[in-house]
Amino acid sequence: MSYDTAKAAFAEWGVDTEAALARLATIPISMHCWQGDDVVGFEKKTGSSGGGIQATGNHPGRARTPDELRADLEFAYSMIPGKHRLNLHAMYMDTDESPDRDEIEYRHFAPWVDWAKAQGIGLDFNPTFFAHAKADDNLTLSHPDKGIRDFWIEHGKRTRDIAARIGSELGSVCVNNIWVPDGYKDIPVDRMAARQRLEASLDEMLAPEQDPALTLDAVESKLFGIGVEACTVGSHEFYMGYAIRKGTLLCLDMGHFHPTENIADKLSAVALSLPQILLHVSRPMRWDSDHVILQNDDILAMAQELVSADLLDRTFIGLDFFDATISRTAAWVIGVRNMQKALLRALLMPWDRLRTAENTLDFTARLTLTEEFKDLPFGAIWAAYCDRLGRPTGLALMGELEAYQARVASRG
Ligand code: RNT
Ligand code: ZN
């Protein structure tokens, strides 16, 4: 179907496809570096990701160096319409030195910033509180040992300085997201003490003031992880309270709640108490499995809430999945494009009609509208968007993804 025909079909319902496309073009998605190498990173040591997160699979082509990862990223961005961001973890330092986590400095990440400048993209950042000998007990900022806590507090402080410098170099605020794996495999007897230690460590880490125009702190809660089934110190209630009291962003990861909880529903609720939110858009399957995101009901509902509740301007959209059983570059491209497609679908909804139906208690009309709208020719609008921005769709996209994968498959 031609774009013009599709445009007319939406216009019949009072929906302006040009306005939707113009809005979509302003929404950056923060693409996570760790899908490119199975959350391994570039520190001069090996080890599993740890912390209860796990990339499974051994598909050929894993990026082994920063240069390989950047090449893969450049390819992925070239398949995604619009300008986006890169979300970097501290373990992805690019340096010949071997700084420990409490020794990292801006210079260890400067090549990433030079690259981001050349690409014209923004960067986000994360301290890495896992995959390290001092995190082997799955206790970091809440560890009973002050020496271990201090080590991780120093790590976190340094990442905040680095994030601020990144924000200033790139002229774009760098969100620094704090996720710690801390928890207990079996039932703890003093949850309160662990949570008090986590809170005190966070307070100390966040005490130095940073310019909010350069960097913003976010805190990410979790339900449970492998090896920390009985108690996660940084639970949802813990961090929601913390973020509200201390003025950080709250990061909602879609894999970090009970499987039947509706994460989209939480947005408007937390947004009443928090000026800004960070999302880790992910797809849990039975657990926090971090599957590549689909255009499924969860993602569509999330995008609809962002649009309907007018939260796009105060929500940072980051992705968080890692699948090593398929082409890693394809995983990025499919995931980011699905997030964009979900947003576009939401931007193409007849919101005025829907709201009127709801507010007049005409739930029949509301249901008719949402269901009839699923039949509208969304695909033609998306294809036109990709075409205008020089990005392939359909078989052409498939060919590009396969050709790139074939090029990297020989990596050892
Ligand atoms: C882990 C969290 C966290 C990580 C990344 C690598 O469960 O979701 O966000 O996935 O920091
Ligand atoms: Zn996450």
Coordinates of C-alpha atoms and ligand atoms in Angstrom, one line a residue:
M1 CA 0.0 0.0 0.0
S2 CA 1.3 3.5 -0.8
Y3 CA 2.0 6.0 1.9
D4 CA -0.7 8.3 0.6
T5 CA -3.4 5.7 0.8
A6 CA -2.3 4.8 4.3
K7 CA -2.1 8.4 5.3
A8 CA -5.7 8.9 4.1
A9 CA -6.9 5.8 6.1
F10 CA -5.5 7.4 9.3
A11 CA -6.8 10.8 8.4
E12 CA -10.3 9.4 8.2
W13 CA -10.1 8.9 12.0
G14 CA -8.5 12.3 12.5
V15 CA -5.0 11.1 12.9
D16 CA -2.2 13.1 11.3
T17 CA 0.6 10.7 10.1
E18 CA 3.0 13.4 9.4
A19 CA 2.8 14.8 12.9
A20 CA 3.3 11.3 14.3
L21 CA 6.4 10.8 12.1
A22 CA 7.8 14.2 13.1
R23 CA 7.4 13.3 16.8
L24 CA 8.9 9.9 16.4
A25 CA 12.0 11.4 14.9
T26 CA 12.6 13.4 18.1
I27 CA 12.7 10.3 20.4
P28 CA 16.1 8.8 21.0
I29 CA 16.4 5.2 22.1
S30 CA 19.5 4.4 24.3
M31 CA 20.9 1.3 22.8
H32 CA 22.7 -0.9 25.3
C33 CA 26.3 -1.8 24.4
W34 CA 26.1 -5.1 26.2
Q35 CA 23.9 -6.9 23.6
G36 CA 27.0 -6.8 21.4
D37 CA 29.3 -9.0 23.5
D38 CA 27.1 -10.9 25.9
V39 CA 27.8 -8.6 28.8
V40 CA 31.5 -9.5 28.9
G41 CA 33.2 -6.0 28.7
F42 CA 36.8 -5.1 28.0
E43 CA 38.6 -5.3 31.3
K44 CA 41.8 -7.2 31.1
K45 CA 40.3 -10.3 32.8
T46 CA 37.7 -12.8 32.0
G47 CA 34.7 -14.1 33.9
S48 CA 31.0 -14.5 33.6
S49 CA 28.7 -11.5 33.9
G50 CA 27.7 -12.7 37.4
G51 CA 25.2 -10.9 39.6
G52 CA 22.4 -13.2 38.6
I53 CA 22.2 -12.0 35.0
Q54 CA 23.2 -14.3 32.1
A55 CA 23.6 -14.2 28.4
T56 CA 23.0 -17.7 26.9
G57 CA 24.1 -18.9 23.6
N58 CA 27.3 -19.0 21.5
H59 CA 26.4 -17.5 18.2
P60 CA 29.4 -16.6 16.1
G61 CA 30.5 -13.0 15.9
R62 CA 30.8 -11.8 19.4
A63 CA 32.6 -8.4 19.5
R64 CA 35.9 -9.0 21.4
T65 CA 37.4 -5.5 21.3
P66 CA 36.1 -1.9 21.5
D67 CA 36.8 -1.5 17.7
E68 CA 34.8 -4.6 16.9
L69 CA 31.9 -3.4 19.1
R70 CA 32.0 0.1 17.5
A71 CA 31.9 -1.5 14.0
D72 CA 28.9 -3.6 15.0
L73 CA 27.2 -0.5 16.5
E74 CA 27.8 1.6 13.4
F75 CA 26.2 -1.2 11.4
A76 CA 23.3 -1.4 13.7
Y77 CA 22.7 2.3 13.7
S78 CA 22.8 2.3 9.9
M79 CA 19.8 0.0 10.0
I80 CA 17.8 2.1 12.5
P81 CA 16.0 5.2 11.4
G82 CA 16.9 8.4 13.4
K83 CA 19.6 9.4 15.7
H84 CA 19.9 7.4 18.9
R85 CA 22.2 7.0 21.9
L86 CA 24.6 4.4 23.3
N87 CA 24.4 3.1 26.8
L88 CA 27.8 2.2 28.0
H89 CA 28.8 0.2 31.1
A90 CA 31.9 0.9 33.1
M91 CA 33.3 -2.5 32.3
Y92 CA 33.5 -1.4 28.6
M93 CA 36.5 0.8 29.2
D94 CA 38.8 1.4 26.2
T95 CA 42.4 1.6 27.4
D96 CA 45.7 -0.2 27.5
E97 CA 45.8 0.4 31.3
S98 CA 44.2 -2.0 33.8
P99 CA 42.4 0.2 36.3
D100 CA 40.4 -1.6 38.9
R101 CA 36.8 -0.4 39.2
D102 CA 37.8 2.1 42.0
E103 CA 40.5 3.6 39.8
I104 CA 38.6 4.3 36.6
E105 CA 38.8 7.8 35.1
Y106 CA 37.4 9.7 32.1
R107 CA 40.5 9.0 30.0
H108 CA 39.7 5.3 30.1
F109 CA 36.5 6.0 28.2
A110 CA 37.7 8.9 26.0
P111 CA 37.8 6.9 22.8
W112 CA 34.1 6.2 23.2
V113 CA 33.4 9.8 23.5
D114 CA 35.5 10.7 20.5
W115 CA 33.6 8.1 18.6
A116 CA 30.2 9.3 19.8
K117 CA 31.2 12.8 18.7
A118 CA 32.0 11.6 15.2
Q119 CA 28.8 9.6 15.1
G120 CA 26.7 12.5 16.4
I121 CA 25.2 10.4 19.2
G122 CA 24.8 10.8 22.9
L123 CA 26.1 8.5 25.6
D124 CA 24.6 7.1 28.8
F125 CA 26.6 5.4 31.4
N126 CA 26.4 2.7 34.2
P127 CA 28.7 1.7 37.1
T128 CA 29.4 -2.0 36.9
F129 CA 28.7 -3.7 40.2
F130 CA 29.0 -7.3 39.0
A131 CA 31.5 -9.5 37.2
H132 CA 34.2 -8.7 39.8
A133 CA 35.9 -10.6 42.6
K134 CA 34.6 -8.1 45.1
A135 CA 31.0 -8.8 44.0
D136 CA 31.3 -12.6 44.1
D137 CA 29.0 -12.8 47.2
N138 CA 26.4 -10.8 45.4
L139 CA 26.9 -8.1 47.9
T140 CA 28.4 -4.7 47.0
L141 CA 27.0 -1.5 48.4
S142 CA 25.2 -3.4 51.1
H143 CA 28.1 -5.7 52.0
P144 CA 28.6 -6.0 55.8
D145 CA 32.3 -5.3 55.2
K146 CA 33.0 -1.6 55.2
G147 CA 36.1 -2.1 53.0
I148 CA 34.0 -3.7 50.2
R149 CA 31.3 -1.1 50.5
D150 CA 33.9 1.7 50.3
F151 CA 35.4 0.1 47.2
W152 CA 32.1 0.1 45.4
I153 CA 31.2 3.6 46.7
E154 CA 34.4 4.8 45.1
H155 CA 33.5 3.1 41.9
G156 CA 30.1 4.7 41.8
K157 CA 31.5 8.1 42.5
R158 CA 34.0 7.8 39.7
T159 CA 31.3 6.8 37.2
R160 CA 29.3 9.9 38.2
D161 CA 32.3 12.1 37.4
I162 CA 32.9 10.3 34.2
A163 CA 29.2 10.6 33.2
A164 CA 29.3 14.3 33.9
R165 CA 32.4 14.7 31.7
I166 CA 30.7 12.7 29.0
G167 CA 27.6 14.9 29.2
S168 CA 29.8 18.0 29.0
E169 CA 31.9 16.7 26.1
L170 CA 28.8 15.7 24.1
G171 CA 26.5 18.6 25.1
S172 CA 23.9 16.0 26.0
V173 CA 22.9 14.9 29.5
C174 CA 24.3 11.5 30.3
V175 CA 22.1 9.3 32.5
N176 CA 24.1 7.2 34.9
N177 CA 22.1 4.2 36.1
I178 CA 22.9 2.3 39.3
W179 CA 22.0 -1.3 39.4
V180 CA 23.5 -3.5 42.1
P181 CA 23.0 -7.3 42.3
D182 CA 22.8 -7.3 46.1
G183 CA 20.7 -10.0 47.6
Y184 CA 20.6 -13.3 49.4
K185 CA 20.1 -16.8 48.0
D186 CA 18.5 -18.0 51.2
I187 CA 16.3 -16.2 53.7
P188 CA 18.1 -13.5 55.5
V189 CA 17.5 -12.7 59.1
D190 CA 18.3 -9.0 58.9
R191 CA 16.8 -7.4 55.8
M192 CA 16.7 -4.1 57.5
A193 CA 20.4 -3.9 58.2
A194 CA 21.2 -4.8 54.6
R195 CA 18.8 -2.1 53.3
Q196 CA 20.2 0.5 55.7
R197 CA 23.7 -0.3 54.5
L198 CA 22.6 0.1 50.9
E199 CA 20.9 3.4 51.6
A200 CA 23.9 4.7 53.5
S201 CA 26.3 3.7 50.6
L202 CA 24.0 5.3 48.0
D203 CA 23.9 8.5 50.1
E204 CA 27.6 8.6 50.2
M205 CA 28.0 7.8 46.5
L206 CA 25.5 10.4 45.5
A207 CA 26.6 13.1 48.0
P208 CA 29.0 15.0 45.6
E209 CA 26.8 17.3 43.6
Q210 CA 26.7 16.9 39.8
D211 CA 25.3 19.4 37.3
P212 CA 21.9 18.0 36.2
A213 CA 22.5 19.4 32.8
L214 CA 25.4 17.1 32.4
T215 CA 24.4 13.9 34.3
L216 CA 21.4 12.4 36.1
D217 CA 21.5 9.5 38.5
A218 CA 19.0 6.7 38.2
V219 CA 18.4 3.7 40.5
E220 CA 17.1 0.4 39.2
S221 CA 15.2 -2.1 41.3
K222 CA 14.8 -5.8 40.8
L223 CA 12.6 -8.6 42.0
F224 CA 15.1 -11.4 42.1
G225 CA 18.1 -12.9 40.2
I226 CA 19.7 -16.3 39.9
G227 CA 21.5 -16.9 43.2
V228 CA 19.6 -14.1 45.0
E229 CA 16.1 -15.7 45.1
A230 CA 15.3 -15.0 48.7
C231 CA 15.8 -11.3 49.0
T232 CA 16.9 -8.5 46.7
V233 CA 18.1 -5.6 48.9
G234 CA 17.3 -3.0 46.2
S235 CA 13.7 -4.0 45.8
H236 CA 11.1 -1.9 44.0
E237 CA 9.7 -0.4 47.2
F238 CA 13.3 0.4 48.4
Y239 CA 14.2 2.3 45.2
M240 CA 10.9 4.0 44.6
G241 CA 11.1 5.4 48.1
Y242 CA 14.7 6.3 47.7
A243 CA 14.2 8.0 44.3
I244 CA 11.3 10.1 45.6
R245 CA 13.1 11.1 48.8
K246 CA 16.5 11.8 47.2
G247 CA 15.5 13.2 43.8
T248 CA 17.1 10.5 41.6
L249 CA 15.5 9.0 38.5
L250 CA 13.8 5.7 39.0
C251 CA 14.7 3.0 36.5
L252 CA 11.9 0.5 35.7
D253 CA 13.2 -2.6 34.0
M254 CA 10.3 -4.6 32.5
G255 CA 12.0 -7.9 33.6
H256 CA 12.2 -6.9 37.2
F257 CA 8.7 -7.5 38.4
H258 CA 6.3 -10.4 38.9
P259 CA 5.5 -11.8 35.5
T260 CA 1.8 -10.8 35.7
E261 CA 2.5 -7.2 36.8
N262 CA 1.7 -4.6 34.2
I263 CA 4.8 -2.3 34.0
A264 CA 3.0 0.1 31.7
D265 CA 0.5 0.7 34.5
K266 CA 3.3 1.9 36.8
L267 CA 4.3 4.8 34.6
S268 CA 1.5 7.2 35.4
A269 CA 1.6 6.2 39.1
V270 CA 5.3 6.8 39.6
A271 CA 5.3 9.9 37.4
L272 CA 3.1 11.7 39.9
S273 CA 5.9 11.5 42.4
L274 CA 9.0 11.6 40.2
P275 CA 9.9 14.2 37.6
Q276 CA 11.9 11.9 35.4
I277 CA 11.9 8.1 34.7
L278 CA 14.4 5.7 33.0
L279 CA 13.1 2.7 31.3
H280 CA 14.9 -0.6 30.6
V281 CA 12.7 -2.0 28.0
S282 CA 13.1 -5.8 28.1
R283 CA 11.2 -9.0 27.6
P284 CA 11.2 -11.4 30.5
M285 CA 10.2 -15.0 29.8
R286 CA 9.3 -16.8 33.0
W287 CA 12.1 -14.9 34.7
D288 CA 14.3 -11.8 34.0
S289 CA 15.6 -13.6 30.8
D290 CA 16.3 -10.4 28.8
H291 CA 14.9 -11.7 25.5
V292 CA 14.9 -9.3 22.5
I293 CA 11.9 -7.1 22.7
L294 CA 9.0 -7.8 20.3
Q295 CA 6.0 -5.7 19.2
N296 CA 4.0 -7.5 21.9
D297 CA 1.2 -6.3 24.1
D298 CA 3.6 -5.3 26.9
I299 CA 5.8 -3.1 24.7
L300 CA 2.7 -1.6 22.9
A301 CA 1.1 -0.8 26.2
M302 CA 4.3 0.8 27.5
A303 CA 4.5 3.0 24.4
Q304 CA 0.8 3.9 24.6
E305 CA 1.2 5.0 28.2
L306 CA 4.2 7.2 27.3
V307 CA 2.1 8.9 24.7
S308 CA -1.3 9.0 26.4
A309 CA 0.2 10.2 29.8
D310 CA 2.4 12.7 27.9
L311 CA 5.5 11.3 29.5
L312 CA 7.8 11.2 26.5
D313 CA 9.6 14.4 27.5
R314 CA 10.5 13.2 30.9
T315 CA 11.2 9.5 30.2
F316 CA 14.6 8.2 29.1
I317 CA 14.0 5.1 27.0
G318 CA 16.8 2.5 27.4
L319 CA 16.8 -1.1 26.2
D320 CA 18.1 -4.0 28.2
F321 CA 18.2 -7.4 26.6
F322 CA 21.0 -9.8 25.5
D323 CA 20.5 -12.8 23.4
A324 CA 23.6 -14.8 22.3
T325 CA 21.7 -17.4 20.3
I326 CA 21.1 -15.1 17.3
S327 CA 23.0 -12.5 15.4
R328 CA 23.8 -9.8 18.0
T329 CA 23.6 -7.0 15.5
A330 CA 20.3 -8.3 14.3
A331 CA 19.1 -8.4 17.9
W332 CA 19.9 -4.7 18.4
V333 CA 18.3 -3.7 15.1
I334 CA 15.1 -5.7 15.7
G335 CA 14.8 -4.5 19.3
V336 CA 15.4 -0.8 18.6
R337 CA 13.1 -0.9 15.6
N338 CA 10.4 -2.6 17.6
M339 CA 10.6 0.1 20.3
Q340 CA 10.2 2.7 17.6
K341 CA 7.4 0.8 15.9
A342 CA 5.6 0.6 19.3
L343 CA 6.0 4.4 19.7
L344 CA 4.8 5.1 16.2
R345 CA 1.7 2.9 16.7
A346 CA 1.0 4.8 19.9
L347 CA 1.5 8.1 18.2
L348 CA -1.0 7.0 15.5
M349 CA -3.8 6.3 17.9
P350 CA -7.0 8.5 17.9
W351 CA -6.4 9.7 21.4
D352 CA -9.1 12.4 21.5
R353 CA -11.8 9.9 20.4
L354 CA -10.5 7.3 22.9
R355 CA -10.5 9.7 25.8
T356 CA -13.9 11.0 24.9
A357 CA -15.3 7.5 24.9
E358 CA -13.7 6.7 28.2
N359 CA -14.8 9.9 29.9
T360 CA -18.4 9.4 28.8
L361 CA -18.2 5.8 30.0
D362 CA -18.8 4.6 26.5
F363 CA -16.6 1.5 26.9
T364 CA -18.1 -0.1 23.9
A365 CA -16.8 2.7 21.6
R366 CA -13.4 2.6 23.4
L367 CA -13.1 -1.2 22.7
T368 CA -14.4 -0.8 19.1
L369 CA -11.8 1.9 18.5
T370 CA -8.8 0.1 19.9
E371 CA -9.7 -3.0 18.0
E372 CA -10.5 -1.4 14.7
F373 CA -7.3 0.5 14.9
K374 CA -5.3 -2.6 14.9
D375 CA -6.4 -3.1 11.3
L376 CA -5.1 0.3 10.1
P377 CA -2.1 0.2 7.6
F378 CA 0.6 1.0 10.1
G379 CA 3.2 -0.9 8.1
A380 CA 3.0 1.5 5.2
I381 CA 3.6 4.5 7.5
W382 CA 6.6 2.8 9.1
A383 CA 8.0 1.8 5.7
A384 CA 7.7 5.4 4.5
Y385 CA 9.6 6.6 7.6
C386 CA 12.4 4.1 7.0
D387 CA 12.5 5.0 3.3
R388 CA 12.7 8.7 4.0
L389 CA 15.6 8.2 6.4
G390 CA 17.4 5.7 4.0
R391 CA 16.8 2.6 6.1
P392 CA 15.7 -0.7 4.6
T393 CA 12.6 -2.8 5.5
G394 CA 11.5 -6.3 4.8
L395 CA 13.6 -8.5 2.5
A396 CA 16.2 -5.7 2.0
L397 CA 16.6 -5.4 5.8
M398 CA 17.0 -9.2 6.1
G399 CA 19.6 -9.2 3.4
E400 CA 21.7 -6.5 5.2
L401 CA 21.4 -8.2 8.5
E402 CA 22.5 -11.6 7.0
A403 CA 25.4 -10.0 5.1
Y404 CA 26.8 -8.3 8.1
Q405 CA 26.5 -11.4 10.3
A406 CA 28.3 -13.4 7.6
R407 CA 31.1 -10.8 7.7
V408 CA 31.6 -11.1 11.5
A409 CA 31.0 -14.8 11.8
S410 CA 34.6 -15.8 11.5
R411 CA 35.6 -13.9 14.7
G412 CA 37.1 -16.4 17.1
Ligands
RNT1 C1 20.2 -6.6 35.7 C2 19.7 -5.2 35.3 C3 20.8 -4.3 34.7 C4 21.7 -5.0 33.7 C5 22.6 -4.1 33.0 C6 23.7 -4.9 32.3 O1 19.1 -7.4 36.0 O2 18.6 -5.3 34.4 O3 20.2 -3.2 34.1 O4 21.0 -5.8 32.8 O5 23.1 -3.2 33.9
ZN2 ZN 18.0 -3.4 33.5

